[in-house]
Amino acid sequence: MAGSSVLDESHLKILKAQYEAQNASGAASQIQALVDCVNTLKIQVGILGERGSGVSTLVGALLDKPRRVTDPWAYLREAPETTKQPVVHAHPIYPDLTLHDLPGFEASEKPSAYLKRLGDLSKFSCFVVVVGSGDLRDSHLQVLKAIKQKGKGLILARTKVDLDLHTAERRLRSRYNPSEQLGLIRKELAGVLTKHGMDPKKVFLVSGLETDRYEFARFEDSLEGEVLNLKRTHDGSLEDLNKVSQKKIKELYAICQDGTLSEVPTVISSVLTDPTQIRLDVAVIGVGLTEEDVSHLDLSRYDFFLLVASERYKHTHSCLARAITSAGKQFFFVRSKIDVDVETRPGSQPVAKEEVQSQVRKSCEEALKKDGVDSPQVFLVSCLKPDAFDLPLLLGALSSYAPDLKTKALRKALPTALSRVVRRKAKVLMKDVWGKALQSCLFCVEHPQPDVVDSLTTTIASFCIEFGLDEASLEYTAQATGTARRLLQAVIQSPFAKPLDPAYVLSLITKPTSLTSWAWSYVPYLGRGVKVEPEISFESTYQMLRRAVVELSENAEAVLQLAYTEK
């Protein structure tokens, strides 16, 4: 009976009734204790905000059901009605976690009246307060303070940052810098919260429609850490994987679902050996920029630059050259309209075409060297006469540089790609943890403790294989990436990645023997000196398996990041 795959509360009650019908009162009592423990572990999280701030969209993203707008006419229809009654969702990965999509408050509504309208808040362990586009208003602050006074965990999610950045890009144009804009949003929020005595560290800039961008990953980690006590060392946002082809990204995600992370090096190697699958971002820059514009540019978004000047080398070009070099990037200097320079001007002495080009080239090279460019590459071109000057040479140089630049672009994108792949794999495995913990506790109803420990040890060993941390996988990764296996082994710190001592596993999944049981075992005749074995705890088993997945995922990411560090 304990081997059933359907492991919810109703099934446990059915099992209990079956044991009672067989007069197996001890087993029935164990099942009831398991039901009680399952209910005790349930955690409630309330998610709320002003109406229209995107609460339901954010809840959908947390449930791994982000809303996708595929119909362009949707923008012309009326927005769907906001939540008027609480909507309860079971978390798809953590069955003990329940998310409550709470009705929003009106901007003019008094916070005290709103909180009263929500009813009893004592059942919630934590609240996520959602703030949409715009400032943190007094209504938000009053709700935040009221929740803080109740001693509840609190996280602030600033949503719709994708819309903020889209607006800023249209408004600022060439001066648009997404990192700078996100920094300004965070600075403003932190300033208001600090002024009112609240912690600005638990503020996350997210988009419910783009969960792979901005700080959504850190937001998820913080929420899980707050309510599930899952501590991760990951501390960074996951950027867009726009460098890697969608085909390869799908291959990596398929590995997360059905394969093991030992297959990742094969996919990465195929991309490195065929750079045509990598996108290269080349910025053509110079026309109409001011020195102030240069200071706002986000040069990290581009892999290479064509610095263009149509006449003489100006101060703006000097600023750009210095900025590009300081960012560790390379560029070609393109002097356009060279056809105008070589034309004989009325009333002037004729000068050979080659001499004019030589003078212009030398002037540009000397100016660039003064700005710290050691070996400047200057191309003199004319868009009206593409074959007459250096345009063919420029195209040839770009073609020869492209493979190396694409490889560097992939190397830069790899940390994000690897981190995202490992996170996906961890989510796939974490979905089964609750069920495996229940299966283990049901298994111990009819089997001795050593068998339960062996089963759990086998489960953790399978996690190691899934994360590519077993001996065979490490050997393959070492050979595929040219990294010494001993170096990969050295970054694996989790005890779950090593042979497990059964006594250690047993100590993690059992709760201490009560003093009453211990004393009763020594009562003559009645206790009969029976050795009291510690009782296997569902809560402890669940926590151990969760901890194993988290620690092994961090070790797997460390192994892959080290394997692809440039040697």
Coordinates of C-alpha atoms in Angstrom, one line a residue:
M1 CA 0.0 0.0 0.0
A2 CA 2.9 2.4 0.7
G3 CA 4.1 2.3 -2.8
S4 CA 1.3 4.3 -4.4
S5 CA 2.3 7.3 -6.6
V6 CA -0.7 9.4 -5.5
L7 CA 0.5 11.1 -2.3
D8 CA -1.9 13.8 -1.3
E9 CA -3.8 14.2 2.0
S10 CA -6.9 12.4 0.8
H11 CA -4.8 9.4 -0.2
L12 CA -3.1 9.3 3.2
K13 CA -6.5 9.2 4.8
I14 CA -7.6 6.3 2.6
L15 CA -4.4 4.4 3.6
K16 CA -5.2 5.1 7.3
A17 CA -8.7 3.7 6.9
Q18 CA -7.3 0.6 5.2
Y19 CA -4.8 -0.1 8.0
E20 CA -7.6 0.4 10.6
A21 CA -9.7 -2.1 8.7
Q22 CA -6.9 -4.6 9.1
N23 CA -6.6 -3.8 12.9
A24 CA -3.1 -2.4 12.2
S25 CA -3.5 0.4 14.8
G26 CA 0.2 1.2 14.9
A27 CA 0.4 1.7 11.2
A28 CA -2.8 3.8 11.2
S29 CA -1.4 6.0 14.0
Q30 CA 1.8 6.6 11.9
I31 CA -0.3 7.6 8.9
Q32 CA -2.4 10.0 11.1
A33 CA 0.9 11.5 12.4
L34 CA 2.0 12.0 8.8
V35 CA -1.3 13.7 7.9
D36 CA -0.9 16.0 10.9
C37 CA 2.7 16.8 10.0
V38 CA 1.8 17.6 6.4
N39 CA -0.9 20.1 7.5
T40 CA 1.5 21.6 10.1
L41 CA 4.1 22.3 7.4
K42 CA 1.7 24.3 5.2
I43 CA 3.0 27.9 4.7
Q44 CA 0.7 30.7 3.5
V45 CA 2.1 33.7 1.5
G46 CA -0.1 36.7 0.8
I47 CA 0.6 38.7 -2.4
L48 CA -1.0 42.1 -2.6
G49 CA -0.7 45.6 -4.1
E50 CA -2.6 48.5 -5.6
R51 CA -5.2 47.5 -8.2
G52 CA -3.6 47.3 -11.6
S53 CA -0.1 46.9 -10.3
G54 CA 0.4 43.4 -11.8
V55 CA -0.2 41.2 -8.7
S56 CA -2.0 38.4 -10.6
T57 CA 0.6 38.5 -13.4
L58 CA 3.4 38.1 -10.8
V59 CA 1.6 35.2 -9.1
G60 CA 1.3 33.6 -12.5
A61 CA 5.1 34.0 -13.0
L62 CA 5.7 32.4 -9.6
L63 CA 3.5 29.5 -10.6
D64 CA 5.6 29.1 -13.7
K65 CA 2.7 30.2 -15.8
P66 CA 3.8 33.6 -17.1
R67 CA 1.2 35.3 -19.3
R68 CA 2.3 35.6 -22.9
V69 CA 0.7 38.2 -25.1
T70 CA 0.6 36.6 -28.5
D71 CA -2.4 38.4 -29.9
P72 CA -1.6 42.0 -30.9
W73 CA -5.3 43.0 -30.7
A74 CA -5.1 42.3 -27.0
Y75 CA -3.6 45.7 -26.5
L76 CA -6.7 47.3 -27.9
R77 CA -9.2 45.4 -25.7
E78 CA -10.2 46.3 -22.2
A79 CA -8.0 45.1 -19.5
P80 CA -9.3 42.0 -17.6
E81 CA -11.0 42.7 -14.3
T82 CA -8.8 42.9 -11.2
T83 CA -9.0 40.3 -8.5
K84 CA -12.0 41.0 -6.2
Q85 CA -11.8 37.8 -4.0
P86 CA -8.7 36.0 -2.8
V87 CA -7.5 33.3 -5.2
V88 CA -5.5 30.5 -3.7
H89 CA -2.8 28.6 -5.6
A90 CA -0.7 25.6 -4.6
H91 CA 3.0 26.2 -5.6
P92 CA 3.9 23.8 -8.4
I93 CA 7.3 22.9 -6.9
Y94 CA 6.7 23.2 -3.1
P95 CA 3.3 21.6 -2.2
D96 CA 3.7 23.0 1.3
L97 CA 3.7 26.6 0.0
T98 CA 0.4 28.2 -0.8
L99 CA 0.2 31.6 -2.6
H100 CA -2.8 33.9 -2.0
D101 CA -3.6 36.4 -4.8
L102 CA -5.3 39.0 -2.6
P103 CA -7.6 41.7 -3.8
G104 CA -5.9 45.0 -4.4
F105 CA -6.4 48.3 -2.8
E106 CA -7.6 51.6 -4.4
A107 CA -5.3 54.5 -4.3
S108 CA -7.8 56.5 -2.3
E109 CA -8.6 53.7 0.1
K110 CA -7.4 53.9 3.7
P111 CA -4.8 51.2 4.5
S112 CA -6.6 50.4 7.8
A113 CA -9.9 49.8 6.0
Y114 CA -8.1 47.7 3.3
L115 CA -6.4 45.5 5.8
K116 CA -9.6 45.0 7.7
R117 CA -11.3 44.1 4.4
L118 CA -8.7 41.3 3.9
G119 CA -9.7 39.7 7.2
D120 CA -7.5 37.6 9.4
L121 CA -3.8 38.0 8.4
S122 CA -2.4 35.9 11.2
K123 CA -2.3 32.8 9.0
F124 CA 0.2 34.4 6.6
S125 CA 3.9 33.8 7.2
C126 CA 5.0 36.3 4.7
F127 CA 3.7 39.1 2.4
V128 CA 4.8 40.2 -1.0
V129 CA 3.8 43.8 -1.6
V130 CA 3.7 44.6 -5.3
V131 CA 4.4 48.1 -6.5
G132 CA 3.7 48.9 -10.2
S133 CA 5.2 51.7 -12.3
G134 CA 5.5 55.1 -10.6
D135 CA 6.5 56.3 -7.2
L136 CA 6.2 54.6 -3.8
R137 CA 3.1 56.4 -2.5
D138 CA 1.8 57.0 1.0
S139 CA -0.8 54.2 0.6
H140 CA 2.0 51.7 -0.1
L141 CA 4.0 52.9 2.9
Q142 CA 1.0 52.6 5.2
V143 CA 0.3 49.1 4.1
L144 CA 4.0 48.2 4.5
K145 CA 4.2 49.6 8.0
A146 CA 1.0 47.8 9.0
I147 CA 2.4 44.5 7.9
K148 CA 5.7 45.2 9.5
Q149 CA 4.0 45.9 12.8
K150 CA 2.4 42.5 12.7
G151 CA 5.9 40.9 12.7
K152 CA 5.4 39.2 9.3
G153 CA 8.1 38.6 6.7
L154 CA 8.0 41.2 4.0
I155 CA 9.3 41.4 0.4
L156 CA 8.7 44.3 -2.0
A157 CA 8.4 43.5 -5.7
R158 CA 8.7 46.5 -8.1
T159 CA 7.0 45.2 -11.2
K160 CA 6.7 46.4 -14.8
V161 CA 10.3 47.5 -15.0
D162 CA 10.3 46.3 -18.7
L163 CA 7.8 49.1 -19.4
D164 CA 9.9 51.6 -17.5
L165 CA 12.9 50.7 -19.6
H166 CA 10.9 50.7 -22.9
T167 CA 9.7 54.2 -22.1
A168 CA 13.2 55.4 -21.1
E169 CA 14.7 54.0 -24.3
R170 CA 12.2 56.0 -26.4
R171 CA 12.8 59.1 -24.4
L172 CA 16.6 59.0 -24.1
R173 CA 17.5 57.4 -27.4
S174 CA 21.3 57.4 -27.7
R175 CA 21.7 58.2 -24.0
Y176 CA 19.7 55.2 -22.9
N177 CA 21.5 53.0 -20.5
P178 CA 19.3 50.1 -19.0
S179 CA 21.7 49.5 -16.0
E180 CA 21.6 53.2 -15.2
Q181 CA 17.8 53.4 -15.4
L182 CA 17.4 50.3 -13.1
G183 CA 19.8 51.9 -10.7
L184 CA 17.8 55.1 -10.6
I185 CA 14.6 53.1 -9.9
R186 CA 16.3 51.2 -7.0
K187 CA 17.9 54.3 -5.6
E188 CA 14.5 56.1 -5.4
L189 CA 12.8 53.1 -3.8
A190 CA 15.6 52.6 -1.3
G191 CA 15.6 56.3 -0.3
V192 CA 11.9 56.3 0.5
L193 CA 12.0 53.1 2.4
T194 CA 15.1 54.1 4.5
K195 CA 13.5 57.4 5.3
H196 CA 10.5 55.5 6.8
G197 CA 12.6 53.0 8.7
M198 CA 12.2 50.0 6.4
D199 CA 14.7 47.6 5.0
P200 CA 15.6 48.5 1.4
K201 CA 17.5 45.2 0.8
K202 CA 14.4 43.1 0.1
V203 CA 13.4 45.1 -2.9
F204 CA 13.4 43.4 -6.3
L205 CA 13.0 44.9 -9.7
V206 CA 11.0 42.4 -11.8
S207 CA 8.7 41.8 -14.8
G208 CA 6.0 39.3 -14.5
L209 CA 6.1 38.8 -18.3
E210 CA 9.9 38.4 -18.5
T211 CA 11.0 36.1 -15.7
D212 CA 14.3 35.3 -17.3
R213 CA 15.4 38.9 -17.0
Y214 CA 16.1 41.6 -14.3
E215 CA 15.9 40.4 -10.7
F216 CA 13.1 37.7 -10.9
A217 CA 15.5 34.9 -10.0
R218 CA 16.8 36.7 -6.9
F219 CA 13.2 37.5 -6.0
E220 CA 12.3 33.8 -6.1
D221 CA 15.4 32.9 -4.1
S222 CA 14.5 35.5 -1.5
L223 CA 10.9 34.3 -1.1
E224 CA 12.0 30.7 -0.8
G225 CA 14.7 31.7 1.7
E226 CA 12.1 33.7 3.7
V227 CA 9.4 31.1 4.0
L228 CA 11.2 27.8 3.3
N229 CA 14.6 28.5 4.9
L230 CA 16.3 27.7 1.6
K231 CA 19.5 29.7 1.5
R232 CA 21.2 30.0 -1.9
T233 CA 24.5 31.7 -2.6
H234 CA 23.3 32.9 -6.1
D235 CA 23.3 36.7 -6.0
G236 CA 22.9 38.2 -9.4
S237 CA 20.4 38.8 -12.2
L238 CA 20.2 36.6 -15.2
E239 CA 20.7 38.6 -18.4
D240 CA 19.2 37.8 -21.8
L241 CA 20.7 34.9 -23.6
N242 CA 20.6 36.8 -26.9
K243 CA 24.1 35.6 -27.9
V244 CA 23.2 31.9 -28.1
S245 CA 20.9 30.6 -30.8
Q246 CA 17.4 29.6 -29.8
K247 CA 18.0 26.1 -31.1
K248 CA 20.9 25.6 -28.7
I249 CA 18.9 27.1 -25.8
K250 CA 16.1 24.6 -26.5
E251 CA 18.7 21.8 -26.5
L252 CA 20.0 22.9 -23.1
Y253 CA 16.5 23.2 -21.6
A254 CA 15.6 19.7 -23.0
I255 CA 18.6 18.4 -21.0
C256 CA 17.2 20.0 -17.9
Q257 CA 13.9 18.2 -18.4
D258 CA 15.0 14.7 -19.6
G259 CA 18.7 14.4 -19.4
T260 CA 21.6 15.0 -17.0
L261 CA 23.9 18.0 -16.8
S262 CA 26.8 15.9 -18.0
E263 CA 25.3 16.4 -21.5
V264 CA 25.8 20.2 -21.3
P265 CA 29.5 20.2 -22.4
T266 CA 28.5 18.5 -25.7
V267 CA 26.1 21.3 -26.5
I268 CA 28.5 24.0 -25.5
S269 CA 31.3 22.5 -27.5
S270 CA 29.2 22.3 -30.6
V271 CA 28.5 26.1 -30.3
L272 CA 32.2 26.9 -29.7
T273 CA 33.3 24.9 -32.8
D274 CA 30.6 26.5 -34.9
P275 CA 30.6 30.3 -34.1
T276 CA 28.0 31.0 -36.8
Q277 CA 25.3 30.1 -34.2
I278 CA 26.4 33.0 -32.1
R279 CA 25.0 36.5 -32.5
L280 CA 27.5 39.4 -32.7
D281 CA 26.4 42.9 -31.7
V282 CA 28.4 45.6 -33.5
A283 CA 27.7 49.2 -32.6
V284 CA 28.2 51.9 -35.3
I285 CA 28.8 55.0 -33.2
G286 CA 30.0 58.7 -33.5
V287 CA 27.2 60.8 -35.5
G288 CA 25.7 63.6 -33.3
L289 CA 26.9 62.4 -29.8
T290 CA 28.0 64.9 -27.2
E291 CA 30.5 64.3 -24.4
E292 CA 27.6 64.0 -21.9
D293 CA 26.0 61.4 -24.2
V294 CA 29.1 59.3 -24.0
S295 CA 29.1 59.2 -20.2
H296 CA 25.6 57.6 -20.4
L297 CA 26.3 54.9 -23.0
D298 CA 26.1 51.3 -21.9
L299 CA 29.0 49.9 -23.9
S300 CA 28.7 46.5 -22.3
R301 CA 25.8 45.6 -24.5
Y302 CA 28.0 45.5 -27.6
D303 CA 30.9 43.2 -28.7
F304 CA 32.6 45.5 -31.2
F305 CA 32.5 49.1 -32.3
L306 CA 32.8 51.0 -35.6
L307 CA 33.8 54.5 -34.5
V308 CA 32.8 56.8 -37.4
A309 CA 34.0 60.3 -38.2
S310 CA 32.9 62.2 -41.3
E311 CA 35.4 65.0 -41.0
R312 CA 38.2 65.7 -38.6
Y313 CA 38.9 63.8 -35.4
K314 CA 36.9 65.7 -32.7
H315 CA 36.8 65.7 -28.9
T316 CA 33.7 63.5 -28.9
H317 CA 35.7 60.8 -30.8
S318 CA 38.4 61.1 -28.3
C319 CA 35.9 60.5 -25.5
L320 CA 34.4 57.5 -27.3
A321 CA 37.8 56.0 -28.0
R322 CA 38.9 56.2 -24.4
A323 CA 35.5 54.9 -23.1
I324 CA 35.6 51.9 -25.5
T325 CA 39.2 51.1 -24.5
S326 CA 38.5 51.4 -20.8
A327 CA 35.6 49.0 -21.2
G328 CA 38.0 46.4 -22.6
K329 CA 36.4 46.5 -26.0
Q330 CA 37.9 46.8 -29.5
F331 CA 37.0 49.1 -32.4
F332 CA 37.8 50.1 -35.9
F333 CA 38.0 53.8 -36.7
V334 CA 36.1 54.6 -39.9
R335 CA 36.8 57.9 -41.6
S336 CA 33.8 58.4 -43.9
K337 CA 33.4 60.8 -46.9
I338 CA 37.0 60.4 -47.9
D339 CA 35.9 61.0 -51.5
V340 CA 35.2 64.6 -50.6
D341 CA 38.8 65.0 -49.2
V342 CA 40.5 63.7 -52.3
E343 CA 38.5 65.9 -54.7
T344 CA 40.5 68.8 -56.1
R345 CA 39.1 72.0 -54.7
P346 CA 38.7 75.1 -57.0
G347 CA 41.7 77.4 -56.8
S348 CA 43.9 74.9 -54.9
Q349 CA 46.9 73.0 -56.1
P350 CA 46.1 69.4 -57.2
V351 CA 47.3 66.8 -54.7
A352 CA 47.7 63.1 -55.5
K353 CA 44.8 61.0 -54.2
E354 CA 47.2 58.6 -52.4
E355 CA 48.9 61.5 -50.6
V356 CA 45.6 62.9 -49.3
Q357 CA 44.6 59.5 -48.0
S358 CA 48.0 59.0 -46.4
Q359 CA 47.7 62.4 -44.6
V360 CA 44.2 61.7 -43.4
R361 CA 45.1 58.2 -42.2
K362 CA 48.2 59.4 -40.4
S363 CA 46.3 62.2 -38.7
C364 CA 43.7 59.8 -37.4
E365 CA 46.3 57.2 -36.2
E366 CA 48.2 59.9 -34.3
A367 CA 45.1 61.2 -32.6
L368 CA 44.1 57.7 -31.6
K369 CA 47.5 56.9 -30.2
K370 CA 47.3 60.0 -28.1
D371 CA 44.1 58.5 -26.7
G372 CA 45.8 55.3 -25.6
V373 CA 45.1 53.1 -28.6
D374 CA 48.3 51.1 -29.3
S375 CA 47.7 49.8 -32.8
P376 CA 44.8 51.7 -34.3
Q377 CA 43.1 50.4 -37.4
V378 CA 41.8 53.1 -39.6
F379 CA 39.7 52.7 -42.7
L380 CA 38.9 55.5 -45.1
V381 CA 35.6 54.9 -46.9
S382 CA 33.0 56.5 -49.1
C383 CA 29.5 55.3 -49.2
L384 CA 29.0 56.8 -52.6
K385 CA 32.1 55.0 -54.0
P386 CA 32.1 51.7 -52.1
D387 CA 34.8 50.0 -54.2
A388 CA 37.1 53.0 -54.5
F389 CA 38.7 53.1 -51.0
D390 CA 38.9 50.9 -47.9
L391 CA 35.3 49.6 -47.6
P392 CA 36.3 46.2 -49.0
L393 CA 39.2 46.1 -46.6
L394 CA 36.8 47.0 -43.7
L395 CA 34.4 44.2 -44.6
G396 CA 37.3 41.7 -44.9
A397 CA 38.7 42.7 -41.5
L398 CA 35.3 42.3 -39.9
S399 CA 34.9 38.9 -41.4
S400 CA 38.3 37.8 -40.1
Y401 CA 37.7 39.2 -36.6
A402 CA 34.1 37.8 -36.4
P403 CA 35.0 34.2 -35.3
D404 CA 37.2 35.3 -32.4
L405 CA 34.7 38.0 -31.4
K406 CA 31.8 35.5 -31.4
T407 CA 33.8 33.1 -29.3
K408 CA 34.5 35.8 -26.8
A409 CA 30.8 36.8 -26.8
L410 CA 29.8 33.2 -26.0
R411 CA 32.4 33.0 -23.2
K412 CA 30.9 36.1 -21.7
A413 CA 27.3 34.7 -22.0
L414 CA 28.3 31.3 -20.6
P415 CA 28.0 32.1 -16.9
T416 CA 24.4 33.3 -17.4
A417 CA 23.6 30.3 -19.6
L418 CA 25.1 27.8 -17.2
S419 CA 23.4 29.4 -14.2
R420 CA 20.0 29.3 -15.9
V421 CA 20.4 25.7 -17.0
V422 CA 21.4 24.5 -13.4
R423 CA 18.4 26.5 -11.9
R424 CA 16.1 24.8 -14.4
K425 CA 17.4 21.4 -13.5
A426 CA 17.1 22.1 -9.8
K427 CA 13.4 23.0 -10.3
V428 CA 12.7 19.8 -12.2
L429 CA 14.2 17.7 -9.3
M430 CA 12.7 19.8 -6.6
K431 CA 9.2 19.1 -7.9
D432 CA 9.7 15.4 -6.8
V433 CA 11.1 16.1 -3.4
W434 CA 7.8 16.4 -1.5
G435 CA 6.6 13.1 -3.0
K436 CA 9.8 11.3 -2.4
A437 CA 9.8 12.4 1.3
L438 CA 6.2 11.1 1.7
Q439 CA 7.1 7.9 0.0
S440 CA 10.0 7.3 2.4
C441 CA 7.8 7.9 5.4
L442 CA 5.1 5.6 4.1
F443 CA 7.8 3.0 3.3
C444 CA 8.9 3.0 6.9
V445 CA 5.4 2.0 8.0
E446 CA 6.1 -1.5 6.7
H447 CA 9.8 -1.6 6.4
P448 CA 12.7 -1.3 8.9
Q449 CA 14.7 1.9 9.2
P450 CA 17.9 0.6 7.4
D451 CA 15.8 0.0 4.3
V452 CA 14.4 3.5 4.4
V453 CA 17.9 5.0 4.7
D454 CA 19.1 2.9 1.8
S455 CA 16.2 4.2 -0.3
L456 CA 17.0 7.8 0.5
T457 CA 20.7 7.3 -0.1
T458 CA 19.8 5.9 -3.6
T459 CA 17.6 9.0 -4.2
I460 CA 20.4 11.4 -3.3
A461 CA 22.9 9.4 -5.5
S462 CA 20.4 9.9 -8.4
F463 CA 20.4 13.6 -7.7
C464 CA 24.2 13.6 -8.1
I465 CA 23.9 11.9 -11.5
E466 CA 21.2 14.3 -12.6
F467 CA 23.5 17.3 -11.7
G468 CA 26.6 15.7 -13.4
L469 CA 28.5 15.3 -10.1
D470 CA 29.1 11.5 -10.1
E471 CA 32.5 10.1 -11.0
A472 CA 31.7 9.2 -14.6
S473 CA 30.1 12.6 -15.3
L474 CA 33.0 14.5 -13.8
E475 CA 35.5 12.5 -15.9
Y476 CA 33.5 13.3 -19.1
T477 CA 33.3 17.0 -18.2
A478 CA 37.0 17.1 -17.5
Q479 CA 37.8 15.6 -20.9
A480 CA 35.3 17.7 -22.8
T481 CA 36.6 21.0 -21.4
G482 CA 40.3 20.2 -20.9
T483 CA 40.0 20.9 -17.1
A484 CA 41.8 18.7 -14.6
R485 CA 39.3 16.5 -12.9
R486 CA 40.9 17.1 -9.5
L487 CA 40.1 20.9 -9.9
L488 CA 36.5 20.1 -10.6
Q489 CA 36.4 17.7 -7.7
A490 CA 37.8 20.4 -5.4
V491 CA 34.8 22.8 -5.8
I492 CA 32.3 20.1 -4.8
Q493 CA 31.7 20.9 -1.1
S494 CA 28.4 19.3 -0.3
P495 CA 28.4 16.1 1.8
F496 CA 25.6 14.8 -0.3
A497 CA 27.9 14.6 -3.3
K498 CA 30.1 12.1 -1.4
P499 CA 29.4 8.5 -0.2
L500 CA 26.9 8.9 2.6
D501 CA 27.2 7.2 6.0
P502 CA 23.8 5.6 6.8
A503 CA 24.2 6.7 10.4
Y504 CA 24.6 10.3 9.2
V505 CA 21.5 10.1 7.0
L506 CA 19.5 8.6 9.8
S507 CA 20.5 11.4 12.1
L508 CA 19.2 13.9 9.6
I509 CA 15.8 12.3 9.1
T510 CA 14.8 11.4 12.7
K511 CA 13.6 13.4 15.6
P512 CA 15.1 12.9 19.0
T513 CA 13.5 10.2 21.3
S514 CA 11.2 11.8 23.8
L515 CA 12.3 11.7 27.5
T516 CA 9.1 9.8 28.3
S517 CA 9.8 7.1 25.8
W518 CA 13.4 6.8 26.9
A519 CA 12.4 6.5 30.6
W520 CA 9.6 4.1 29.8
S521 CA 12.0 1.7 28.1
Y522 CA 13.7 1.2 31.5
V523 CA 10.6 0.3 33.5
P524 CA 10.9 -3.3 34.7
Y525 CA 8.4 -5.8 33.2
L526 CA 6.4 -3.1 31.4
G527 CA 9.1 -1.4 29.5
R528 CA 11.1 -4.7 29.4
G529 CA 14.2 -2.8 28.5
V530 CA 13.2 -2.5 24.8
K531 CA 15.5 -0.3 22.8
V532 CA 13.6 2.8 21.7
E533 CA 14.5 3.7 18.1
P534 CA 14.3 7.3 17.0
E535 CA 11.2 8.1 14.9
I536 CA 11.6 9.0 11.2
S537 CA 10.3 12.5 10.7
F538 CA 8.6 13.6 7.4
E539 CA 9.6 17.2 8.1
S540 CA 13.2 16.3 8.6
T541 CA 13.2 14.0 5.5
Y542 CA 11.7 16.7 3.4
Q543 CA 14.2 19.3 4.6
M544 CA 17.1 17.0 4.0
L545 CA 16.1 16.3 0.4
R546 CA 15.5 20.0 -0.3
R547 CA 18.8 20.8 1.2
A548 CA 20.5 18.1 -1.0
V549 CA 19.0 19.6 -4.2
V550 CA 20.0 23.2 -3.3
E551 CA 23.6 22.2 -2.3
L552 CA 24.1 19.9 -5.2
S553 CA 22.8 22.5 -7.7
E554 CA 25.3 25.1 -6.3
N555 CA 28.1 22.6 -6.6
A556 CA 27.0 21.7 -10.2
E557 CA 27.1 25.3 -11.2
A558 CA 30.5 25.8 -9.6
V559 CA 31.8 22.8 -11.6
L560 CA 30.5 24.0 -14.9
Q561 CA 31.6 27.6 -14.3
L562 CA 35.2 26.4 -13.5
A563 CA 35.2 24.0 -16.5
Y564 CA 34.5 26.9 -18.9
T565 CA 36.8 29.4 -17.3
E566 CA 39.3 30.6 -19.9
K567 CA 42.6 28.8 -19.4

